[in-house]
PDB file of C-alpha atoms in Angstrom:
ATOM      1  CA  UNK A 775      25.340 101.633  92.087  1.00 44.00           C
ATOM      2  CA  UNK A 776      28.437 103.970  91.665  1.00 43.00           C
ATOM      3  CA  UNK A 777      31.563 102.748  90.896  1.00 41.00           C
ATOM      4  CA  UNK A 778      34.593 103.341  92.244  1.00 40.00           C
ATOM      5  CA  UNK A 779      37.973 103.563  90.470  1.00 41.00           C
ATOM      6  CA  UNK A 780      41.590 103.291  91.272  1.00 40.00           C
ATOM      7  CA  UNK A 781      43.770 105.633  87.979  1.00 39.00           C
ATOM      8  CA  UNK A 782      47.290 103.969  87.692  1.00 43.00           C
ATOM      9  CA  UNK A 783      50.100 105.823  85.780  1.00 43.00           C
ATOM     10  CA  UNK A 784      52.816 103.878  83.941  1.00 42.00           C
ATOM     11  CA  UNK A 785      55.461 105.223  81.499  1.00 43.00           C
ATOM     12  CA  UNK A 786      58.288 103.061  79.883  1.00 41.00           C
ATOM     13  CA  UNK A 787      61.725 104.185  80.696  1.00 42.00           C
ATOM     14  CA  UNK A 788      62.441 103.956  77.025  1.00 42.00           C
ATOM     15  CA  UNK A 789      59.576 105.725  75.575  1.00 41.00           C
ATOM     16  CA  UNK A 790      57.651 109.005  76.157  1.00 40.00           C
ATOM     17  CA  UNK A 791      54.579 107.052  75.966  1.00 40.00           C
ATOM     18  CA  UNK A 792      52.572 107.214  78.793  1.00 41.00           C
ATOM     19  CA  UNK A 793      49.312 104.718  79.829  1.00 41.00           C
ATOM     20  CA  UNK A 794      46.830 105.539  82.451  1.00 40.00           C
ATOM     21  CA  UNK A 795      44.307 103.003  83.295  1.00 41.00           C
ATOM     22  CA  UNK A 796      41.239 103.130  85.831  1.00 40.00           C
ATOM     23  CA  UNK A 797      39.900  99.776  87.222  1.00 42.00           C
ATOM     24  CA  UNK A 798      36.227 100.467  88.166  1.00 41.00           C
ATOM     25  CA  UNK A 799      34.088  98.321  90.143  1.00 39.00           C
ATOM     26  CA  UNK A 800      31.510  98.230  87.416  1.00 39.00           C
ATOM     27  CA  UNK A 801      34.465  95.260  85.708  1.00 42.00           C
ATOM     28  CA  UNK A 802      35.254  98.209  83.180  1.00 42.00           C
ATOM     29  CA  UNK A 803      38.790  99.495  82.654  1.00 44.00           C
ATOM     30  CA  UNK A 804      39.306 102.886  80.914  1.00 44.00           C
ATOM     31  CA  UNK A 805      42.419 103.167  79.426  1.00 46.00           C
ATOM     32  CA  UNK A 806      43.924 106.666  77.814  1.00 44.00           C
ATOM     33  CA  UNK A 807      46.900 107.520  75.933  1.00 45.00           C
ATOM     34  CA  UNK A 808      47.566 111.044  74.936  1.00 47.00           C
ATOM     35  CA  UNK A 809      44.991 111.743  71.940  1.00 47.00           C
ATOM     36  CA  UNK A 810      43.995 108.390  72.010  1.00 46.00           C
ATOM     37  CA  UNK A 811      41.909 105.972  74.578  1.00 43.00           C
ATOM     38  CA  UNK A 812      40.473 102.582  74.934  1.00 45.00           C
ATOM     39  CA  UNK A 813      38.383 100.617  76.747  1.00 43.00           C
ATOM     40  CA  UNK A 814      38.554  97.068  78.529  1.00 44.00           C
ATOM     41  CA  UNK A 815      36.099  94.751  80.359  1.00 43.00           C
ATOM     42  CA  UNK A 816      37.256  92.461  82.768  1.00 41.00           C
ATOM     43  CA  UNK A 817      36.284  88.689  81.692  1.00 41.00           C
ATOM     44  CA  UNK A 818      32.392  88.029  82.928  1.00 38.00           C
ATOM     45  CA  UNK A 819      31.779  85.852  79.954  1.00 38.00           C
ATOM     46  CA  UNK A 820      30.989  82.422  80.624  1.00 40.00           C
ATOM     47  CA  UNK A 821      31.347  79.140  79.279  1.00 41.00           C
ATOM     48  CA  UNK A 822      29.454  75.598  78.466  1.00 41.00           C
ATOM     49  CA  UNK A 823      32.364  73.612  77.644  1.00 43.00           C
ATOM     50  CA  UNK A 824      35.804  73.645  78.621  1.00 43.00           C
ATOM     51  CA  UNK A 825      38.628  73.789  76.562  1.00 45.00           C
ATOM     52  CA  UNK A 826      40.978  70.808  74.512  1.00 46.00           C
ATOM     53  CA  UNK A 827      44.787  72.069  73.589  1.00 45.00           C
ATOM     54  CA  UNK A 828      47.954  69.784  72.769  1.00 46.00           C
ATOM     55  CA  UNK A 829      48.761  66.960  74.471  1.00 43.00           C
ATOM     56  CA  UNK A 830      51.612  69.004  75.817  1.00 46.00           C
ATOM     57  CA  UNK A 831      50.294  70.914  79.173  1.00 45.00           C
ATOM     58  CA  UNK A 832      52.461  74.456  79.710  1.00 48.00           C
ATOM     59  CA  UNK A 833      53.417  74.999  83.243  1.00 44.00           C
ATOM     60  CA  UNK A 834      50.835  78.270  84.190  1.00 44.00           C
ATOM     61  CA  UNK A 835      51.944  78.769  88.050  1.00 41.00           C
ATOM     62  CA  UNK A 836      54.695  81.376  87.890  1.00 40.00           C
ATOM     63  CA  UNK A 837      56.722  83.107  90.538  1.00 39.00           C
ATOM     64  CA  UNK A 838      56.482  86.069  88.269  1.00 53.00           C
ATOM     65  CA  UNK A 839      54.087  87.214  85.494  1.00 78.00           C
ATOM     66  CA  UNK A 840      56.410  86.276  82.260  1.00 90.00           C
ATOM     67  CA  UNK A 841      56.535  88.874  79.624  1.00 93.00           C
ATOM     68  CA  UNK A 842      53.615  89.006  76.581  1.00 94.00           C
ATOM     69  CA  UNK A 843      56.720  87.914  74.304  1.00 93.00           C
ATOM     70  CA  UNK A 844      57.950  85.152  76.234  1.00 94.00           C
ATOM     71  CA  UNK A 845      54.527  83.788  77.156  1.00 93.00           C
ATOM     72  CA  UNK A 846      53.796  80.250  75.180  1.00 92.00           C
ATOM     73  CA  UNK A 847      51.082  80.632  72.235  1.00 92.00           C
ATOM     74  CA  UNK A 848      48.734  77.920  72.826  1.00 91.00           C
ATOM     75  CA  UNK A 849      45.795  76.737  70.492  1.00 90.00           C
ATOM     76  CA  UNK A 850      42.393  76.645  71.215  1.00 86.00           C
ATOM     77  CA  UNK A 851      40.092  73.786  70.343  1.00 75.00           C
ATOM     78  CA  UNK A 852      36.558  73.123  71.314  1.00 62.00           C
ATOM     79  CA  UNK A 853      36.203  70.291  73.845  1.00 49.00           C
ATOM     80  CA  UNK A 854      37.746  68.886  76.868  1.00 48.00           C
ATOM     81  CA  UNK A 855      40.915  71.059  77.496  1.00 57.00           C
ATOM     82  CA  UNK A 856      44.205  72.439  80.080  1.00 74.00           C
ATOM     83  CA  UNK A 857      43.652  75.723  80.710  1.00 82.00           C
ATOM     84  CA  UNK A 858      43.968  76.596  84.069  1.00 85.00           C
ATOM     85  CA  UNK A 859      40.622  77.901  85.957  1.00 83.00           C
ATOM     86  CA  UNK A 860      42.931  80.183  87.881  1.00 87.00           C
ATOM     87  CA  UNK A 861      42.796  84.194  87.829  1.00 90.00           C
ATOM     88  CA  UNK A 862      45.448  85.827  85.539  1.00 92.00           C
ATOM     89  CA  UNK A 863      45.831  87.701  82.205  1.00 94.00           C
ATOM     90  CA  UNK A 864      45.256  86.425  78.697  1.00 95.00           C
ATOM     91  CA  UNK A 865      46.066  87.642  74.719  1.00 96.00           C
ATOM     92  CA  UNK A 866      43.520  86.406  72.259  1.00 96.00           C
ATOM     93  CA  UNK A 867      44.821  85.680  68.917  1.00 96.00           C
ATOM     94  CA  UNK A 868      43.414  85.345  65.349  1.00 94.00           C
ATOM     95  CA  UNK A 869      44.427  82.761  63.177  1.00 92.00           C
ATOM     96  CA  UNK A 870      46.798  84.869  61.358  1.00 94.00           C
ATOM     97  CA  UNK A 871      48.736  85.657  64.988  1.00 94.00           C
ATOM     98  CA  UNK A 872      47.412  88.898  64.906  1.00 95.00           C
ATOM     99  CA  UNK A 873      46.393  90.210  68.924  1.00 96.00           C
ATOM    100  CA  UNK A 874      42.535  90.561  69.393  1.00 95.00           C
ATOM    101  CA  UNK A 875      42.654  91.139  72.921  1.00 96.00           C
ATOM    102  CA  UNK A 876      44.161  91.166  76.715  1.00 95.00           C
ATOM    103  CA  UNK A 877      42.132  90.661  79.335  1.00 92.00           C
ATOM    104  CA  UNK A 878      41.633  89.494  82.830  1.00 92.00           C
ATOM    105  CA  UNK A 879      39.410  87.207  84.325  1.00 90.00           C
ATOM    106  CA  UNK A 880      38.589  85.456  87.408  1.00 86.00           C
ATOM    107  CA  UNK A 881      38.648  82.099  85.596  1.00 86.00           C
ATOM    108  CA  UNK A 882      41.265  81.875  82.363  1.00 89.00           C
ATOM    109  CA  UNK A 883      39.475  78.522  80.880  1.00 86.00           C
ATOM    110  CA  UNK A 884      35.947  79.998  81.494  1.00 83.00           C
ATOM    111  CA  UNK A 885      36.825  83.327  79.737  1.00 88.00           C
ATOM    112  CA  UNK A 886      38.545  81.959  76.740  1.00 90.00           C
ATOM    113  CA  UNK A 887      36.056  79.518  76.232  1.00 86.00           C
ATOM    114  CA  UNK A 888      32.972  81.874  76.016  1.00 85.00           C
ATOM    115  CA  UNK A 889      35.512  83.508  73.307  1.00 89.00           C
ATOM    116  CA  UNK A 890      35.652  81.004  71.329  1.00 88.00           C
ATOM    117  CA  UNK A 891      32.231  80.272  71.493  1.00 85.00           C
ATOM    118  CA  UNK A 892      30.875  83.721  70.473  1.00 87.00           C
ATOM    119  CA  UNK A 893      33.592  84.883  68.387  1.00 90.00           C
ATOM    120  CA  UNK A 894      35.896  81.610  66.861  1.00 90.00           C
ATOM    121  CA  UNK A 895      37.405  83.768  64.107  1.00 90.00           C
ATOM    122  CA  UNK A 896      38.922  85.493  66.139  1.00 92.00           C
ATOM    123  CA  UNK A 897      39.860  83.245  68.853  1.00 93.00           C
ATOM    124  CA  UNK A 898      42.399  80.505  67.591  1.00 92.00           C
ATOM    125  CA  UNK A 899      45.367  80.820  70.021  1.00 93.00           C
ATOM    126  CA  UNK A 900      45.872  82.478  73.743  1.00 94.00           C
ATOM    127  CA  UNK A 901      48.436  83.368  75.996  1.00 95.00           C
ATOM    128  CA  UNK A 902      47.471  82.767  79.441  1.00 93.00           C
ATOM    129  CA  UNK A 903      49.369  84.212  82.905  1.00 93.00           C
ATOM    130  CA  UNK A 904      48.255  82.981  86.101  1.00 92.00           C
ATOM    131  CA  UNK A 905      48.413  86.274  88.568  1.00 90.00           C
ATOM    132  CA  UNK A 906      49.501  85.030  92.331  1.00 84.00           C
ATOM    133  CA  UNK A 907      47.817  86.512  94.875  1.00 82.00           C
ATOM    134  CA  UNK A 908      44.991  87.875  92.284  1.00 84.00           C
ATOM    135  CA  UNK A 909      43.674  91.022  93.997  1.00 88.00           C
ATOM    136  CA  UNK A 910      42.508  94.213  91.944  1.00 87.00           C
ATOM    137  CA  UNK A 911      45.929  95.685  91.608  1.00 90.00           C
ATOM    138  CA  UNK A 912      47.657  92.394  91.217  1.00 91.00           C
ATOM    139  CA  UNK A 913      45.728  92.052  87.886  1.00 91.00           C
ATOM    140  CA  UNK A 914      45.243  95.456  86.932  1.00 92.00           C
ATOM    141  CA  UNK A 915      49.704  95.579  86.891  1.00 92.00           C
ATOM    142  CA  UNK A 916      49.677  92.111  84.916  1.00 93.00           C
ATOM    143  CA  UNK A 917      46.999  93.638  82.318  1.00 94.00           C
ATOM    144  CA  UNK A 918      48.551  96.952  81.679  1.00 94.00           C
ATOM    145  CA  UNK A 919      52.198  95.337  81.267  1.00 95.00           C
ATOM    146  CA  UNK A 920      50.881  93.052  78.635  1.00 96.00           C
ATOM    147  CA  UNK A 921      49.169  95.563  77.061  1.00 95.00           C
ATOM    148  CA  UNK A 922      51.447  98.300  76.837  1.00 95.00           C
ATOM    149  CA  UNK A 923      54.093  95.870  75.695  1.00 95.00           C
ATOM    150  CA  UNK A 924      52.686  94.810  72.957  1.00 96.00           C
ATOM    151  CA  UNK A 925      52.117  98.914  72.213  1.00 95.00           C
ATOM    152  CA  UNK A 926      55.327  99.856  72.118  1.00 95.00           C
ATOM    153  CA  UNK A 927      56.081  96.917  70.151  1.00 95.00           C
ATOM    154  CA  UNK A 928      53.372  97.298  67.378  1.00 95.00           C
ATOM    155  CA  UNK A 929      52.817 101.357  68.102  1.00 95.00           C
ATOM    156  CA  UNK A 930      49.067  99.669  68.081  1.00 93.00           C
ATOM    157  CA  UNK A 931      45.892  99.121  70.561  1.00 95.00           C
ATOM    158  CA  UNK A 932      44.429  95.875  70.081  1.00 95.00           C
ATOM    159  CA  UNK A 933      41.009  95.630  68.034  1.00 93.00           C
ATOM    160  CA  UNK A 934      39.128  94.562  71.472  1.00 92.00           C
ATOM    161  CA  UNK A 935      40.577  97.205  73.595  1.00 92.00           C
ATOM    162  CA  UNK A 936      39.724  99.926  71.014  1.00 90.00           C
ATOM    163  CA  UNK A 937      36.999 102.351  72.205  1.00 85.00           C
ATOM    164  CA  UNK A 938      33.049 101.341  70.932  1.00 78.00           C
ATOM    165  CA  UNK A 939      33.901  97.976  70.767  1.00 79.00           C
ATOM    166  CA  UNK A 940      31.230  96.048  70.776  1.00 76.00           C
ATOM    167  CA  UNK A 941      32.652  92.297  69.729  1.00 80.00           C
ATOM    168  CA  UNK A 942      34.826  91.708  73.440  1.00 79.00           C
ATOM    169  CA  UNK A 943      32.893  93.739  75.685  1.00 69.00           C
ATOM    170  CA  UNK A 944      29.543  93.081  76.812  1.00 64.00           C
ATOM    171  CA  UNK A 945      27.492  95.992  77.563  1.00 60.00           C
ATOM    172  CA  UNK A 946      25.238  96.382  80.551  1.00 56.00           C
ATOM    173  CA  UNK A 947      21.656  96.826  79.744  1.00 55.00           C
ATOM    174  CA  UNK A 948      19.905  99.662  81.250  1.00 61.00           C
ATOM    175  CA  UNK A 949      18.432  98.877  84.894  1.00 67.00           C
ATOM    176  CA  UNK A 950      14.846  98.543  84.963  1.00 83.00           C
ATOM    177  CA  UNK A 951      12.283  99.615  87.254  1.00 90.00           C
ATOM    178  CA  UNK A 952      11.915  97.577  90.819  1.00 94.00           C
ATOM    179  CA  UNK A 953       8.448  95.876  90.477  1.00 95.00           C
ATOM    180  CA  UNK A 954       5.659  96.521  92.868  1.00 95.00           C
ATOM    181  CA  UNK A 955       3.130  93.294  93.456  1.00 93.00           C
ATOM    182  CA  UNK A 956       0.690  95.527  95.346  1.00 93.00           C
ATOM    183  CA  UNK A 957      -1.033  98.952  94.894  1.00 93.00           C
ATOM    184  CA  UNK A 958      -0.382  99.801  98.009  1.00 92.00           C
ATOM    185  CA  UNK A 959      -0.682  97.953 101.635  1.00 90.00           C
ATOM    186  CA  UNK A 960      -3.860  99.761 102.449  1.00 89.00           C
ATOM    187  CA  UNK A 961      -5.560  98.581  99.114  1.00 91.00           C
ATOM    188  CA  UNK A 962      -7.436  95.098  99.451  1.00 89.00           C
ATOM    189  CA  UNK A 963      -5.677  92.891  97.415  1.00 89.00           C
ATOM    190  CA  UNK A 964      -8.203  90.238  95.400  1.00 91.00           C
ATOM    191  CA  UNK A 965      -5.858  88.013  94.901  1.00 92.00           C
ATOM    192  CA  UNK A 966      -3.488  86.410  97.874  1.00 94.00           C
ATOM    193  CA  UNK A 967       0.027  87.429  97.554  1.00 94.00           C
ATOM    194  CA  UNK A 968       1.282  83.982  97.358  1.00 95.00           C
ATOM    195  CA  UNK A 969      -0.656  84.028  94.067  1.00 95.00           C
ATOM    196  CA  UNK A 970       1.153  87.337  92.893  1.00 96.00           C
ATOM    197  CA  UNK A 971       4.595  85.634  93.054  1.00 97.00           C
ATOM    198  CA  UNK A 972       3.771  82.668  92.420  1.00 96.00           C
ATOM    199  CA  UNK A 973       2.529  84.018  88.550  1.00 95.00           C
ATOM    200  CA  UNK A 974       5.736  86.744  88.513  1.00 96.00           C
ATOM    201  CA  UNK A 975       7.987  83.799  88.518  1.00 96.00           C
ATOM    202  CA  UNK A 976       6.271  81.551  86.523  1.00 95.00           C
ATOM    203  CA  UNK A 977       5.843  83.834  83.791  1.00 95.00           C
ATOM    204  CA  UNK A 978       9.051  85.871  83.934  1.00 95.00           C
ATOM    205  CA  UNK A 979      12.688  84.527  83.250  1.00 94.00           C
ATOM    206  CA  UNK A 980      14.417  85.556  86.281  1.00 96.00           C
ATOM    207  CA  UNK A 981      13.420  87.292  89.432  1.00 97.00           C
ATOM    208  CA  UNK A 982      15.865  88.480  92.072  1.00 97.00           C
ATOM    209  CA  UNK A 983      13.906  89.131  95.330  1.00 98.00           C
ATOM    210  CA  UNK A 984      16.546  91.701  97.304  1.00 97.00           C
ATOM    211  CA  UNK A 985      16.896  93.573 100.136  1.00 96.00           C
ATOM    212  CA  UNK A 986      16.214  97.017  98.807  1.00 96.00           C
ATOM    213  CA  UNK A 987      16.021  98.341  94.791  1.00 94.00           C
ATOM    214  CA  UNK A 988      18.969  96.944  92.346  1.00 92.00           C
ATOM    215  CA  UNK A 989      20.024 100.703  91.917  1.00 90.00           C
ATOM    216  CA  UNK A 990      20.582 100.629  95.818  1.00 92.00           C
ATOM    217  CA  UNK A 991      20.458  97.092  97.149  1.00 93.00           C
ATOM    218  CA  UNK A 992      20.704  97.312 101.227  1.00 94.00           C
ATOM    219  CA  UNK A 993      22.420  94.370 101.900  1.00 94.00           C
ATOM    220  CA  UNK A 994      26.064  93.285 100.707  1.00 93.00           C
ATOM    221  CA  UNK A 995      24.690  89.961  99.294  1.00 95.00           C
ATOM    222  CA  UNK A 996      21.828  91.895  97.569  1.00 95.00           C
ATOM    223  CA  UNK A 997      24.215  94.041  96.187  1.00 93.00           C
ATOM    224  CA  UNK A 998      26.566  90.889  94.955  1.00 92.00           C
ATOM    225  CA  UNK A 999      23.316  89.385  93.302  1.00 94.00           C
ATOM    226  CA  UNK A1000      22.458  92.292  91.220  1.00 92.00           C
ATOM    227  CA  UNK A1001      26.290  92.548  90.166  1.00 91.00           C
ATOM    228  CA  UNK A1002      26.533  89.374  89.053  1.00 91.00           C
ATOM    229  CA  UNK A1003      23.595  89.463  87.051  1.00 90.00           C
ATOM    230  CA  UNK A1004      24.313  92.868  85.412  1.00 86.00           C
ATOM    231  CA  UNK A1005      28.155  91.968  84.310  1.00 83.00           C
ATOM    232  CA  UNK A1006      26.213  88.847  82.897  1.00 82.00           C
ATOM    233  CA  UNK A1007      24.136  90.825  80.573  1.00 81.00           C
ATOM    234  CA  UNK A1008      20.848  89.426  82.092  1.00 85.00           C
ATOM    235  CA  UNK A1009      17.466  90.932  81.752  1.00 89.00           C
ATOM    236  CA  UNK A1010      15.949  90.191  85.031  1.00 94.00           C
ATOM    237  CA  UNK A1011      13.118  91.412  87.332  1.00 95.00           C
ATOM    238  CA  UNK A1012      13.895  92.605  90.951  1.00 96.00           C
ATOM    239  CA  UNK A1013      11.314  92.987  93.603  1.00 97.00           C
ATOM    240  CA  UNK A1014      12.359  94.760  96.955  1.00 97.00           C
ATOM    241  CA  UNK A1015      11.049  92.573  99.878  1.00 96.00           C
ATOM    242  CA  UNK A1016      11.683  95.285 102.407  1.00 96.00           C
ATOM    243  CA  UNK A1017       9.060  97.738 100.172  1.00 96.00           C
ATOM    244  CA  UNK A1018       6.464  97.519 102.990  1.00 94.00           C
ATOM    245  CA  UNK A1019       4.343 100.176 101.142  1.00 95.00           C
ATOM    246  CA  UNK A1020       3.985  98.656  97.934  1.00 95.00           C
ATOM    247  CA  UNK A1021       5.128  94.653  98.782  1.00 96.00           C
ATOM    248  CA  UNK A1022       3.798  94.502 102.463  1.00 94.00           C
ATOM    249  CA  UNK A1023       3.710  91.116 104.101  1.00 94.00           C
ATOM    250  CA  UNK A1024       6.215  89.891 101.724  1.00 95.00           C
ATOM    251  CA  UNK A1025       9.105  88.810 103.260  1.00 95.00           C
ATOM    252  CA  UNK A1026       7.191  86.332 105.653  1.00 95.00           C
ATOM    253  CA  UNK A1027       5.007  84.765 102.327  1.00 96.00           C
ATOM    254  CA  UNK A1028       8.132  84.249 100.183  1.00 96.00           C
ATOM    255  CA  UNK A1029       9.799  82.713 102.963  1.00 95.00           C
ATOM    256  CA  UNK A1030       6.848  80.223 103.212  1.00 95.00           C
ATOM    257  CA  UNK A1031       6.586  80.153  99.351  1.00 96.00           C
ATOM    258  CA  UNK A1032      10.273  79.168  98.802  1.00 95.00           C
ATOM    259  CA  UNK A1033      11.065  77.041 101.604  1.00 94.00           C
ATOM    260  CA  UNK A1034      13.703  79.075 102.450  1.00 93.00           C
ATOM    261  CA  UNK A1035      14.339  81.406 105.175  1.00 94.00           C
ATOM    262  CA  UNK A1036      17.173  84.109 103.564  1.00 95.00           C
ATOM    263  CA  UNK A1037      16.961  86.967 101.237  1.00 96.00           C
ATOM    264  CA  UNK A1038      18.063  87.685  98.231  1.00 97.00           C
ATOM    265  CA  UNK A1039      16.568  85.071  96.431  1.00 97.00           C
ATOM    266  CA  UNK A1040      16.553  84.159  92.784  1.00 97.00           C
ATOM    267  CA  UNK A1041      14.314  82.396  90.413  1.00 97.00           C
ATOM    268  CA  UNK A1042      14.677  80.737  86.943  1.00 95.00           C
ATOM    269  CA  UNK A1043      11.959  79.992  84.731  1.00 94.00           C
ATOM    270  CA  UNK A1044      10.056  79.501  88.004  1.00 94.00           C
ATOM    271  CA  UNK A1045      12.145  77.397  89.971  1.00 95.00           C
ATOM    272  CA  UNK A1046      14.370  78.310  92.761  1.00 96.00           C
ATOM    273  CA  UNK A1047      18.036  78.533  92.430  1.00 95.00           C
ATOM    274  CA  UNK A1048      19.112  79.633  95.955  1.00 94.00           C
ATOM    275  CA  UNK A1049      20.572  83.120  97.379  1.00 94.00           C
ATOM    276  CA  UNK A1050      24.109  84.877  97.045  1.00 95.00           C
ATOM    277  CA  UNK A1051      26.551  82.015  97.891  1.00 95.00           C
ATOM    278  CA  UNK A1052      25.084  79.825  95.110  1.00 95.00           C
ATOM    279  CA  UNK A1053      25.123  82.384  92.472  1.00 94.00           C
ATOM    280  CA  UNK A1054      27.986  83.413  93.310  1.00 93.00           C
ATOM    281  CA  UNK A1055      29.333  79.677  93.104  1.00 93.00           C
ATOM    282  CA  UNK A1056      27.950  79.149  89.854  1.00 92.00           C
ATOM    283  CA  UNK A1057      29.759  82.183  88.722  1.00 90.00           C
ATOM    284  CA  UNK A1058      32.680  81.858  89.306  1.00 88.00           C
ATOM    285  CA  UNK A1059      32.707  77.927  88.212  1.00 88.00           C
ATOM    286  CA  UNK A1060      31.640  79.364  84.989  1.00 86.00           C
ATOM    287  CA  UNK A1061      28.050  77.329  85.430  1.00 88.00           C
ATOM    288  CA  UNK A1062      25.529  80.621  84.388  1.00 88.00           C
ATOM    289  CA  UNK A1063      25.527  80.323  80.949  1.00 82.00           C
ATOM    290  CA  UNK A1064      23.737  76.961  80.787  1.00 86.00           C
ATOM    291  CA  UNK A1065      21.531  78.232  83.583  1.00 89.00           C
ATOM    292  CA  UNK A1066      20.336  81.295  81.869  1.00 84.00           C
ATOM    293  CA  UNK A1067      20.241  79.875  78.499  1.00 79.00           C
TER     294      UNK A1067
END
């Protein structure tokens, strides 16, 4: 699936240095400086537990995104927590109040969380921003004024926004093969296909059944389903139920084989979890790291 990117110049009135950043639909941002570049992912990390901070809750909704500087430093605890689930920016900190990271996310308590969970040492304190009206460009704007803030404050790129690093972003595993649960429709199959899937999703983690392969899904929700599940890192299987050469008659058998009538479909260890809108719900609530755990 291509992605497509939107290349945003900014220069500081008070400095020659000049920041151009690309938002591409893959949830990458490319960042360059002259003789120098860096990468950053947008937030897809998820989380099992929310967050506990001091007693004292910050105000997050703002008429306008405050400055990096001016932005309260708040610490992060494991446990219950205040962090807003809102869209916005955030500035991960190390103990020593040293910047780790900026990045935006979909859901600032989810995000931060899965931080702290993978990478503690280097998440003890955050600055969150709540971005109104959180569209691509709307975030994009509140990310690169953070970032190049703290740049021409420090003359320095964050560790996490550095190019090859592998600590903050998570990498996208190669895309596998489509899977084919017949030789071919004029081949006599000696086992019934409601056999075939029923043993593919038994013994495999997680199966997405989609309109059309997951490096060209034909249907928006198909397409939604395989980007979810690729920004989470997940190694899946896919089997394309409009394949009538290779998967005939099996649209009609999953349909009776699920109990349910709409495609995609997804599977867990066996069991099914539903079709785009309830992925899509458990993302963004933050709910697919305990499912795919």
């Amino acid at each position: 699936m291509a992605a497509s990117c939107i290349s945003c110049p900014v220069q500081s009135p008070s400095s020659p240095l000049q920041l151009t950043s690309k938002f591409c639909s893959s949830r990458f941002f490319s960042v360059s400086i002259p003789n120098c570049s860096f990468v950053f992912a947008t937030a897809t990390l998820r989380h099992r537990s929310s967050l506990r901070c001091p007693p004292r809750r910050p105000s997050f909704t703002v008429a306008a995104l405050n400055k990096l500087s001016d932005t309260e430093l708040i610490t992060v605890f494991d446990g219950e927590g205040i962090l807003p689930s809102d869209s916005g920016v955030y500035a991960v900190y190390d103990s020593t109040d040293d910047l780790q990271f900026v990045g935006i996310t979909r859901n600032l308590a989810a995000s931060v969380a899965a931080h702290r969970k993978s990478v503690p040492n280097l998440c003890f304190s955050v600055k969150v921003g709540v971005v109104q009206n959180p569209d691509k460009t709307a975030l994009t704007e509140a990310w690169k004024s953070w970032l190049q803030e703290h740049i021409e404050a420090t003359g320095k790129v964050p560790p996490g926004n550095q190019p090859g690093n592998s600590v903050w972003v998570k990498k996208t595993p190669k895309k596998k093969s489509d899977l084919r649960l017949t030789p071919g429709r004029h081949v006599e199959l000696n086992i019934p296909l409601e056999e075939l899937i029923d043993k593919l999703v038994k013994q495999s983690k997680v199966v997405a059944f989609i309109k059309g392969s997951r490096n060209a899904p034909l249907c928006g929700f198909s397409q939604r389903v395989v980007a979810i599940l690729e920004s989470q890192g997940i190694e899946y299987e896919s089997v394309d139920v409009l394949d009538e050469e290779y998967n005939y008659g099996l649209r009609e058998t999953l349909k009776t084989y699920s109990n349910w009538p709409t495609f995609p479909q997804i599977f867990v260890n066996g069991e099914l979890v539903g079709g785009c809108d309830i992925l899509t719900s458990m993302y963004e609530k933050g709910q697919l790291s305990d499912l795919f755990k």
